[in-house]
Amino acid sequence: MEKKLILAIESSCDETSASVVENGDTVLSNIVASQIKSHMRFGGVVPEIASRHHVEQITQIIEEAMEEADVTYEDLAGVAVTEGPGLVGALLIGVNAAKAVAYAHKLPLIAVNHMAGHIYANKFVHTMRFPLMALVVSGGHTELVYMADDGSYEIVGETRDDAAGEAYDKIGRVLGLPYPGGKAIDQMAHEGQDVYNFPRAMIKEDNYDFSFSGLKSAFINKVHNAQQKGEELNNNDLAASFQASVVEVLVTKTLRAAKEYRVKQLLLAGGVAANKGLREALMKAMKEELPEVELVIPPLSLCGDNAAMIGAAGFVELTKHQFAGYELNAKPGLLLG
Ligand code: KG4
Ligand code: ZN
């Protein structure tokens, strides 16, 4: 097969990233510049600061990705870029950079949904077999996505309020952890016990939706009540109790969806896919309850935002000759499917 190379660009939030991907499943380069240090002191991502960093970084990052892959623009078959969802000002930087490269080198422009990118990060570890179910858990989204085929997405369940990563980051703030708190809470959870028995919202309901805001409130109430009474709570136990609730709900509903839809594979995706507790619980539950369904989990390096995953999802569009025009715009609220 002829090698098809895609230059992919991702700038939807606080990572500026460019990558060269071969045939949608091999990473030739994947440069990720995180801005997290600039946002940390504000306790969250500041959109204006994000845009400014993207503008400063993007040209350099694209050049680095091309150099590391050791390819020229003439070698490329297309330029893929995240069109949404994300911060509008941040997305626009990537979209305009991609348009400029596509125009200058007469390359097809490919628009990619960020969430599709997270799912396709799994293609670097394993061939995708359909139909499949993907649990996509990030800072902005929590979704169960059914895929009948390449590039086909049906959201069968989603969060009704906070995303899983968002809940982690909010309770991280309550515990005084730097933003984003997800990773630190995951580590603390492994040092503690689930002693506080927080609610498992919607776990028994006959649907595939989630809710994490009640858990967040229960957590905050527990901490505030203890503070008022001058009681000491063990932060590791708090983290372990919070994580036990999130993981149990995610795993239970995901397995139920995988069974119901009779899928061949279950894919984990998104920033929260890096969660050790979630990865372990999902592996154990799948082995015990659904051994016939293949579980695919992305490597830690591809769980967070990166451009390689955009190149993998973009390759599907390239093979279908689904290209974007120069009127392509950022779509902050873009939905999957
Ligand atoms: O996918 P991502 O990099 O950005 C979005 O598209 O949102 O996800 C970032 C989210 C943050 O909320 C972060 O706290 C969370 O992923 N996260 C984790 C872990 N590592 C990152 N949450 C729980 N456990 C982790 N180990
Ligand atoms: Zn993401």
Coordinates of N, CA and C in Angstrom, one line a residue, residues 152-307:
S152 N -18.2 6.4 12.0 CA -19.7 6.5 12.3 C -19.8 6.6 13.8
Y153 N -20.5 7.6 14.3 CA -20.6 7.8 15.8 C -22.0 8.0 16.2
E154 N -22.4 7.2 17.3 CA -23.7 7.4 17.9 C -23.5 7.5 19.4
I155 N -23.9 8.7 19.9 CA -23.8 8.8 21.4 C -24.9 8.1 22.1
V156 N -24.7 7.1 22.8 CA -25.8 6.3 23.4 C -26.0 6.8 24.9
G157 N -25.0 7.5 25.4 CA -25.2 8.0 26.8 C -24.2 9.1 27.0
E158 N -24.5 10.0 28.0 CA -23.5 11.1 28.3 C -23.8 11.6 29.6
T159 N -23.0 12.5 30.1 CA -23.2 13.1 31.4 C -24.3 14.2 31.3
R160 N -25.1 14.2 32.3 CA -26.2 15.2 32.3 C -25.7 16.5 33.0
D161 N -24.5 16.5 33.6 CA -24.0 17.7 34.2 C -22.5 17.8 34.0
D162 N -21.7 17.6 35.1 CA -20.3 17.7 35.0 C -19.7 16.5 34.2
A163 N -18.6 16.8 33.5 CA -17.8 15.7 32.9 C -16.9 15.1 34.0
A164 N -16.5 13.9 33.8 CA -15.8 13.2 34.9 C -14.5 14.0 35.2
G165 N -13.7 14.4 34.2 CA -12.5 15.1 34.5 C -12.8 16.4 35.2
E166 N -13.9 17.1 34.8 CA -14.3 18.3 35.5 C -14.5 18.1 37.0
A167 N -15.2 17.0 37.3 CA -15.5 16.7 38.7 C -14.1 16.5 39.4
Y168 N -13.2 15.8 38.8 CA -11.9 15.6 39.4 C -11.2 16.9 39.7
D169 N -11.3 17.8 38.7 CA -10.6 19.1 38.9 C -11.2 19.9 39.9
K170 N -12.6 19.9 40.0 CA -13.3 20.7 41.0 C -13.0 20.2 42.4
I171 N -13.0 18.9 42.6 CA -12.7 18.5 44.0 C -11.2 18.6 44.3
G172 N -10.4 18.6 43.3 CA -9.0 18.9 43.4 C -8.8 20.3 44.0
R173 N -9.6 21.2 43.6 CA -9.5 22.6 44.1 C -9.9 22.6 45.6
V174 N -10.9 21.8 45.9 CA -11.4 21.8 47.3 C -10.3 21.2 48.2
L175 N -9.5 20.3 47.7 CA -8.4 19.7 48.4 C -7.1 20.5 48.4
G176 N -7.2 21.7 47.6 CA -6.0 22.6 47.5 C -5.0 22.1 46.6
L177 N -5.3 21.2 45.6 CA -4.4 20.7 44.7 C -4.3 21.7 43.5
P178 N -3.1 21.7 42.8 CA -3.0 22.6 41.6 C -3.8 22.1 40.5
Y179 N -4.3 22.9 39.6 CA -5.1 22.6 38.4 C -4.2 21.9 37.4
P180 N -4.6 20.9 36.7 CA -5.8 20.1 36.9 C -5.5 19.0 37.9
G181 N -6.4 18.7 38.8 CA -6.2 17.8 39.9 C -6.3 16.3 39.7
G182 N -6.8 16.0 38.5 CA -7.1 14.6 38.2 C -6.0 13.6 38.5
K183 N -4.8 13.9 38.0 CA -3.7 12.9 38.2 C -3.4 12.8 39.7
A184 N -3.3 13.9 40.4 CA -2.9 13.8 41.8 C -3.9 13.1 42.6
I185 N -5.2 13.3 42.3 CA -6.3 12.5 43.1 C -6.2 11.0 42.8
D186 N -5.9 10.7 41.6 CA -5.7 9.3 41.2 C -4.6 8.7 42.1
Q187 N -3.5 9.4 42.2 CA -2.3 8.9 43.0 C -2.7 8.8 44.5
M188 N -3.4 9.9 45.0 CA -3.8 9.8 46.4 C -4.8 8.7 46.7
A189 N -5.7 8.4 45.7 CA -6.7 7.4 45.9 C -6.0 6.0 46.1
H190 N -4.9 5.8 45.5 CA -4.2 4.5 45.7 C -3.5 4.4 47.1
E191 N -3.5 5.5 47.9 CA -3.0 5.5 49.2 C -4.1 5.5 50.3
G192 N -5.3 5.5 49.8 CA -6.4 5.6 50.8 C -7.5 4.5 50.6
Q193 N -8.5 4.6 51.4 CA -9.6 3.6 51.4 C -10.9 4.3 51.1
D194 N -11.8 3.5 50.5 CA -13.2 4.0 50.2 C -14.0 3.9 51.5
V195 N -13.9 4.9 52.4 CA -14.6 4.8 53.7 C -15.8 5.7 53.7
Y196 N -15.9 6.7 52.8 CA -17.0 7.7 52.9 C -18.2 7.3 52.1
N197 N -18.1 6.3 51.3 CA -19.3 5.8 50.6 C -20.2 6.9 50.0
F198 N -19.5 7.6 49.1 CA -20.3 8.6 48.3 C -21.3 8.0 47.4
P199 N -22.3 8.8 47.0 CA -23.4 8.2 46.1 C -22.8 7.7 44.8
R200 N -23.5 6.7 44.2 CA -23.2 6.2 42.9 C -24.4 6.6 42.0
A201 N -24.3 7.8 41.5 CA -25.5 8.4 40.8 C -25.8 7.7 39.5
M202 N -27.1 7.4 39.4 CA -27.7 6.8 38.2 C -27.2 5.4 37.8
I203 N -26.6 4.8 38.8 CA -26.0 3.5 38.5 C -27.0 2.4 38.1
K204 N -28.2 2.5 38.8 CA -29.2 1.5 38.5 C -30.2 1.9 37.4
E205 N -30.1 3.1 37.0 CA -31.1 3.6 36.0 C -30.9 2.9 34.6
D206 N -32.0 2.7 34.0 CA -32.0 1.9 32.7 C -31.7 2.8 31.5
N207 N -30.5 3.4 31.6 CA -30.0 4.3 30.5 C -28.5 4.3 30.6
Y208 N -27.8 5.0 29.7 CA -26.4 5.0 29.7 C -25.8 6.4 30.0
D209 N -26.7 7.2 30.7 CA -26.2 8.5 31.1 C -25.5 8.5 32.5
F210 N -24.8 9.6 32.7 CA -24.1 9.8 33.9 C -24.4 11.1 34.6
S211 N -24.1 11.2 35.9 CA -24.2 12.5 36.6 C -23.1 12.5 37.6
F212 N -22.3 13.6 37.7 CA -21.3 13.7 38.6 C -21.4 14.9 39.6
S213 N -22.4 15.7 39.4 CA -22.5 16.9 40.2 C -23.0 16.6 41.6
G214 N -23.8 15.6 41.8 CA -24.3 15.2 43.1 C -23.1 14.6 43.9
L215 N -22.2 13.9 43.3 CA -21.0 13.4 43.9 C -20.1 14.5 44.4
K216 N -20.0 15.5 43.5 CA -19.1 16.6 43.8 C -19.7 17.4 45.0
S217 N -21.0 17.6 45.0 CA -21.7 18.3 46.2 C -21.5 17.5 47.5
A218 N -21.7 16.1 47.4 CA -21.6 15.3 48.6 C -20.1 15.4 49.1
F219 N -19.2 15.4 48.2 CA -17.8 15.6 48.6 C -17.5 16.9 49.3
I220 N -18.0 18.0 48.7 CA -17.8 19.3 49.2 C -18.5 19.4 50.6
N221 N -19.7 18.9 50.7 CA -20.4 18.9 52.0 C -19.6 18.2 53.1
K222 N -19.1 17.1 52.7 CA -18.3 16.3 53.7 C -17.1 17.1 54.2
V223 N -16.4 17.7 53.3 CA -15.2 18.5 53.7 C -15.6 19.7 54.5
H224 N -16.7 20.4 54.1 CA -17.1 21.6 54.8 C -17.6 21.3 56.2
N225 N -18.5 20.3 56.3 CA -19.0 19.9 57.6 C -17.8 19.5 58.6
A226 N -16.9 18.8 58.1 CA -15.7 18.4 58.9 C -15.0 19.7 59.4
Q227 N -14.8 20.6 58.4 CA -14.1 21.9 58.8 C -14.8 22.6 59.9
Q228 N -16.2 22.7 59.8 CA -17.0 23.4 60.8 C -16.9 22.8 62.1
K229 N -16.8 21.5 62.1 CA -16.7 20.8 63.4 C -15.3 20.6 63.9
G230 N -14.4 21.1 63.1 CA -13.0 21.0 63.5 C -12.4 19.6 63.4
E231 N -13.1 18.7 62.6 CA -12.7 17.4 62.4 C -11.6 17.3 61.3
E232 N -10.7 16.3 61.5 CA -9.7 16.1 60.5 C -10.2 14.9 59.6
L233 N -10.2 15.1 58.3 CA -10.5 14.0 57.4 C -9.2 13.6 56.7
N234 N -9.1 12.4 56.3 CA -7.9 11.9 55.6 C -8.1 12.2 54.1
N235 N -7.2 13.0 53.6 CA -7.4 13.4 52.2 C -7.2 12.2 51.2
N236 N -6.4 11.2 51.6 CA -6.2 10.1 50.7 C -7.5 9.2 50.7
D237 N -8.2 9.1 51.9 CA -9.4 8.4 51.9 C -10.5 9.2 51.2
L238 N -10.5 10.5 51.2 CA -11.5 11.3 50.5 C -11.3 11.0 49.0
A239 N -10.0 11.1 48.5 CA -9.7 10.8 47.1 C -10.1 9.4 46.7
A240 N -9.8 8.4 47.6 CA -10.2 7.0 47.3 C -11.7 6.9 47.2
S241 N -12.4 7.5 48.1 CA -13.9 7.4 48.1 C -14.5 8.0 46.9
F242 N -14.0 9.2 46.5 CA -14.4 9.9 45.3 C -14.2 9.0 44.1
Q243 N -13.0 8.6 44.0 CA -12.6 7.8 42.8 C -13.4 6.5 42.7
A244 N -13.6 5.9 43.9 CA -14.4 4.6 43.9 C -15.8 4.8 43.3
S245 N -16.4 6.0 43.6 CA -17.7 6.3 43.1 C -17.7 6.5 41.5
V246 N -16.7 7.3 41.1 CA -16.6 7.6 39.7 C -16.4 6.3 38.9
V247 N -15.4 5.6 39.3 CA -15.0 4.4 38.6 C -16.1 3.3 38.6
E248 N -16.8 3.1 39.7 CA -17.9 2.1 39.8 C -19.0 2.5 38.8
V249 N -19.4 3.7 38.8 CA -20.5 4.1 37.9 C -20.0 4.0 36.4
L250 N -18.8 4.5 36.1 CA -18.3 4.4 34.7 C -18.2 2.9 34.2
V251 N -17.6 2.1 35.1 CA -17.4 0.7 34.7 C -18.8 0.0 34.5
T252 N -19.6 0.1 35.5 CA -20.9 -0.6 35.5 C -21.7 -0.2 34.2
K253 N -21.8 1.1 33.9 CA -22.7 1.5 32.8 C -22.0 1.1 31.5
T254 N -20.7 1.2 31.4 CA -20.0 0.9 30.2 C -20.1 -0.6 29.9
L255 N -20.0 -1.4 30.9 CA -20.1 -2.9 30.6 C -21.6 -3.2 30.1
R256 N -22.5 -2.5 30.8 CA -23.9 -2.8 30.4 C -24.1 -2.4 28.9
A257 N -23.6 -1.3 28.6 CA -23.7 -0.8 27.2 C -23.0 -1.7 26.2
A258 N -21.8 -2.2 26.6 CA -21.1 -3.1 25.7 C -21.8 -4.4 25.5
K259 N -22.5 -4.9 26.5 CA -23.3 -6.1 26.5 C -24.5 -5.9 25.6
E260 N -25.2 -4.9 25.9 CA -26.5 -4.6 25.2 C -26.3 -4.4 23.7
Y261 N -25.2 -3.7 23.3 CA -24.9 -3.4 21.9 C -24.1 -4.5 21.2
R262 N -23.8 -5.6 21.9 CA -23.1 -6.7 21.4 C -21.9 -6.3 20.5
V263 N -21.0 -5.6 21.1 CA -19.8 -5.0 20.4 C -18.7 -6.0 20.4
K264 N -17.8 -5.8 19.5 CA -16.6 -6.7 19.4 C -15.4 -6.1 20.3
Q265 N -15.4 -4.8 20.4 CA -14.4 -4.1 21.2 C -14.9 -3.1 22.1
L266 N -14.2 -2.8 23.2 CA -14.5 -1.7 24.1 C -13.3 -0.8 24.1
L267 N -13.4 0.5 23.8 CA -12.3 1.4 23.8 C -12.4 2.4 24.9
L268 N -11.3 2.7 25.5 CA -11.3 3.8 26.5 C -10.6 4.9 25.9
A269 N -11.1 6.2 26.2 CA -10.5 7.3 25.5 C -10.6 8.6 26.3
G270 N -9.7 9.6 26.0 CA -9.8 10.9 26.7 C -8.8 11.0 27.9
G271 N -8.7 12.2 28.4 CA -7.7 12.5 29.4 C -7.8 11.6 30.6
V272 N -9.1 11.3 31.0 CA -9.4 10.6 32.2 C -9.1 9.1 32.0
A273 N -8.8 8.7 30.7 CA -8.4 7.3 30.4 C -7.1 7.0 31.0
A274 N -6.3 8.1 31.4 CA -5.0 7.9 32.1 C -5.2 7.4 33.5
N275 N -6.5 7.5 34.0 CA -6.7 7.1 35.4 C -6.4 5.6 35.7
K276 N -5.5 5.4 36.7 CA -5.0 4.1 37.0 C -6.2 3.2 37.5
G277 N -7.0 3.8 38.4 CA -8.1 3.1 39.0 C -9.1 2.7 38.0
L278 N -9.4 3.6 37.1 CA -10.4 3.2 36.0 C -9.8 2.2 35.1
R279 N -8.6 2.3 34.7 CA -8.0 1.3 33.8 C -8.0 -0.1 34.4
E280 N -7.6 -0.2 35.7 CA -7.5 -1.4 36.4 C -8.9 -2.1 36.6
A281 N -9.9 -1.2 37.0 CA -11.2 -1.7 37.3 C -11.9 -2.2 36.0
L282 N -11.6 -1.5 34.9 CA -12.2 -1.9 33.6 C -11.6 -3.2 33.1
M283 N -10.3 -3.3 33.3 CA -9.6 -4.5 32.8 C -10.2 -5.7 33.6
K284 N -10.3 -5.6 34.9 CA -10.8 -6.7 35.8 C -12.2 -7.0 35.4
A285 N -13.1 -6.0 35.3 CA -14.5 -6.3 35.1 C -14.7 -6.9 33.7
M286 N -13.9 -6.5 32.7 CA -14.1 -7.1 31.3 C -13.6 -8.5 31.3
K287 N -12.5 -8.8 32.0 CA -12.0 -10.1 32.1 C -13.0 -11.1 32.7
E288 N -13.6 -10.6 33.8 CA -14.6 -11.4 34.5 C -16.0 -11.6 33.9
E289 N -16.4 -10.4 33.3 CA -17.8 -10.4 32.9 C -18.0 -10.4 31.4
L290 N -17.0 -10.0 30.6 CA -17.2 -9.9 29.2 C -15.9 -10.3 28.5
P291 N -15.4 -11.5 28.8 CA -14.1 -11.9 28.2 C -14.1 -12.0 26.7
E292 N -15.3 -12.1 26.1 CA -15.3 -12.2 24.6 C -15.2 -10.9 23.9
V293 N -15.3 -9.8 24.7 CA -15.1 -8.4 24.1 C -13.7 -7.9 24.4
E294 N -13.0 -7.5 23.3 CA -11.6 -7.1 23.4 C -11.6 -5.6 24.0
L295 N -10.8 -5.5 25.1 CA -10.7 -4.1 25.7 C -9.4 -3.5 25.1
V296 N -9.5 -2.3 24.6 CA -8.4 -1.5 24.1 C -8.2 -0.2 24.9
I297 N -7.0 0.0 25.5 CA -6.7 1.1 26.3 C -5.5 1.9 25.7
P298 N -5.6 3.2 25.5 CA -4.5 3.9 24.9 C -3.3 4.0 25.8
P299 N -2.1 4.1 25.3 CA -1.0 4.4 26.2 C -1.1 5.7 26.8
L300 N -0.5 5.9 28.0 CA -0.7 7.2 28.7 C -0.4 8.4 27.9
S301 N 0.7 8.2 27.0 CA 1.1 9.4 26.2 C 0.1 9.9 25.2
L302 N -0.9 9.0 24.9 CA -2.0 9.4 23.9 C -3.3 9.6 24.6
C303 N -3.4 9.6 25.9 CA -4.7 9.8 26.6 C -5.1 11.3 26.6
G304 N -4.1 12.1 26.9 CA -4.3 13.6 26.9 C -4.4 14.1 25.5
D305 N -4.6 15.4 25.4 CA -4.8 16.1 24.1 C -3.5 16.0 23.3
N306 N -3.5 15.6 22.0 CA -2.3 15.5 21.2 C -2.8 15.5 19.7
A307 N -1.9 15.8 18.8 CA -2.3 15.9 17.4 C -2.3 14.6 16.7

